[in-house]
C-alpha positions as a printed Julia matrix, in Angstrom:
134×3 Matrix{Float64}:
 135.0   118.61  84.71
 138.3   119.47  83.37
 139.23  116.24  80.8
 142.48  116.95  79.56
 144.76  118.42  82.53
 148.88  118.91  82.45
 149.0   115.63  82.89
 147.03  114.1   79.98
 148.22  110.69  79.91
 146.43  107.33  79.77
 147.92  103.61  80.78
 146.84  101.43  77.48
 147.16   98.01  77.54
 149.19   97.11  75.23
 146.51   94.71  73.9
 144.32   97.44  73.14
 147.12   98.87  71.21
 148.64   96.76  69.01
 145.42   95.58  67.04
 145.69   93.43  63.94
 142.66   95.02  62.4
 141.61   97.58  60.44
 140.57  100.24  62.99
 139.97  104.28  61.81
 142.0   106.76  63.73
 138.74  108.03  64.61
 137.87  104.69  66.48
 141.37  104.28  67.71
 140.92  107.74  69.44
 137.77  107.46  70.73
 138.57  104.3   72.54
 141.64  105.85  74.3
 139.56  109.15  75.26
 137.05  107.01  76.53
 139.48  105.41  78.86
 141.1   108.76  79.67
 137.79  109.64  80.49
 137.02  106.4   83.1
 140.1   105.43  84.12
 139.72  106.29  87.66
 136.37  104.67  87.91
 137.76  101.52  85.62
 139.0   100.04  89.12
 135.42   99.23  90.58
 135.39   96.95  87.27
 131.42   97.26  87.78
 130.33   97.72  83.84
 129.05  101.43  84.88
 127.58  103.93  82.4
 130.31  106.49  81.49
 129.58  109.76  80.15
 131.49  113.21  78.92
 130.22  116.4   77.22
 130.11  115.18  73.24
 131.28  118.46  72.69
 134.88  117.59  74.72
 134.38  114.29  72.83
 134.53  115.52  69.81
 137.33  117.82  70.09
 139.94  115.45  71.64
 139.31  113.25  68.84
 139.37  115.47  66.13
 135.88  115.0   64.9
 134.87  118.5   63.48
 131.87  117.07  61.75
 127.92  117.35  62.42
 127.6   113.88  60.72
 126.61  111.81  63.81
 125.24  108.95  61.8
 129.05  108.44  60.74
 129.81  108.89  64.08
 127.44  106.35  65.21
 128.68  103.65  62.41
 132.24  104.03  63.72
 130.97  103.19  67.32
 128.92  100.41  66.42
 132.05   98.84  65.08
 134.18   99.37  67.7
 130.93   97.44  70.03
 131.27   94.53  67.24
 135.22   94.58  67.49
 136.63   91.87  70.14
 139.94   92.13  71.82
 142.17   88.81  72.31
 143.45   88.92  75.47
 146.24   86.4   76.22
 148.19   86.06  79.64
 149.72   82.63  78.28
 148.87   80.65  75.57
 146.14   78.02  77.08
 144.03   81.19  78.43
 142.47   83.52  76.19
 139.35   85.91  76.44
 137.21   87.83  73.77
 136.56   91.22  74.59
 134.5    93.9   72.88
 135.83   97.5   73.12
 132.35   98.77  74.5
 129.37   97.51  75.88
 127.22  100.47  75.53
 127.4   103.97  73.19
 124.86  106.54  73.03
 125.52  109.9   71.71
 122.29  111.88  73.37
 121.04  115.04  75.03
 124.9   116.74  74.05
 126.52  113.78  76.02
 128.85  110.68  74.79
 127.36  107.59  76.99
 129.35  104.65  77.0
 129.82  101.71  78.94
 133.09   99.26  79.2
 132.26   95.58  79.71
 133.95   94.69  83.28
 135.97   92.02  82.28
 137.91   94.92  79.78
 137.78   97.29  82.56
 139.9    95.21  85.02
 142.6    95.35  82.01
 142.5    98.6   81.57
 143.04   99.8   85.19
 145.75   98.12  86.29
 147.16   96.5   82.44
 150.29   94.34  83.15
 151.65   96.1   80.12
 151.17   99.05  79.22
 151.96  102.23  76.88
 151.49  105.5   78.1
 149.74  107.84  75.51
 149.32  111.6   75.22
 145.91  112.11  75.17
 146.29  115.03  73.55
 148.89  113.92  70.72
 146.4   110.66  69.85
């Protein structure tokens, strides 16, 4: 599977974006290549297991390191981090950025829980992103 094409951009909501905590650059990248990674799939909205070569992982988000306990503490926060999603002020919905992370077997699992994954696919705003210059 060839990730990261000529045409390396992914749709963001804009809620996923502009995040008033403190997320790492590492978490903030591994996020969007996740949803690089899914997007196509994000319309079925079904909560299904995602998965990429860690090694692809890895190098799209700049993580040069063996230390996959750090790793792991960085995805475990992003699981714990919720998302505020507001389409006008009396409707509001808490949203964690994944469901599901494994990092097993030379593979980055991950699942998206559907409620996020009908945002992401078709996000009523939106910033594209270079995958590549995340």
């Amino acid at each position: 599977m060839d990730l990261v094409s000529s045409k390396s951009e992914v749709k963001k909501h804009i809620g996923t974006i502009d995040i008033s905590n403190a997320l790492s650059v590492l978490q903030r990248k591994a996020f969007g290549i996740a949803v690089y990674n899914a997007y196509h799939d994000l319309k079925n909205a079904d909560g299904g297991l995602r998965e990429m070569p860690l090694k692809v992982f890895c190098e799209l988000s700049g993580f040069n390191s063996r230390n996959y306990d750090y790793l792991n503490e960085h995805l475990k926060t992003l699981q714990k981090t919720l998302i505020e999603y507001r389409n006008e002020p009396s409707h509001f919905e808490n949203i964690s950025f994944f469901s599901y992370t494994s990092v097993k077997d030379g593979m980055f699992r991950y699942r998206f829980p559907p409620e996020l994954e009908k945002i992401l696919y078709n996000p009523d705003i939106y910033a594209r992103i270079d995958i590549l210059v995340l």
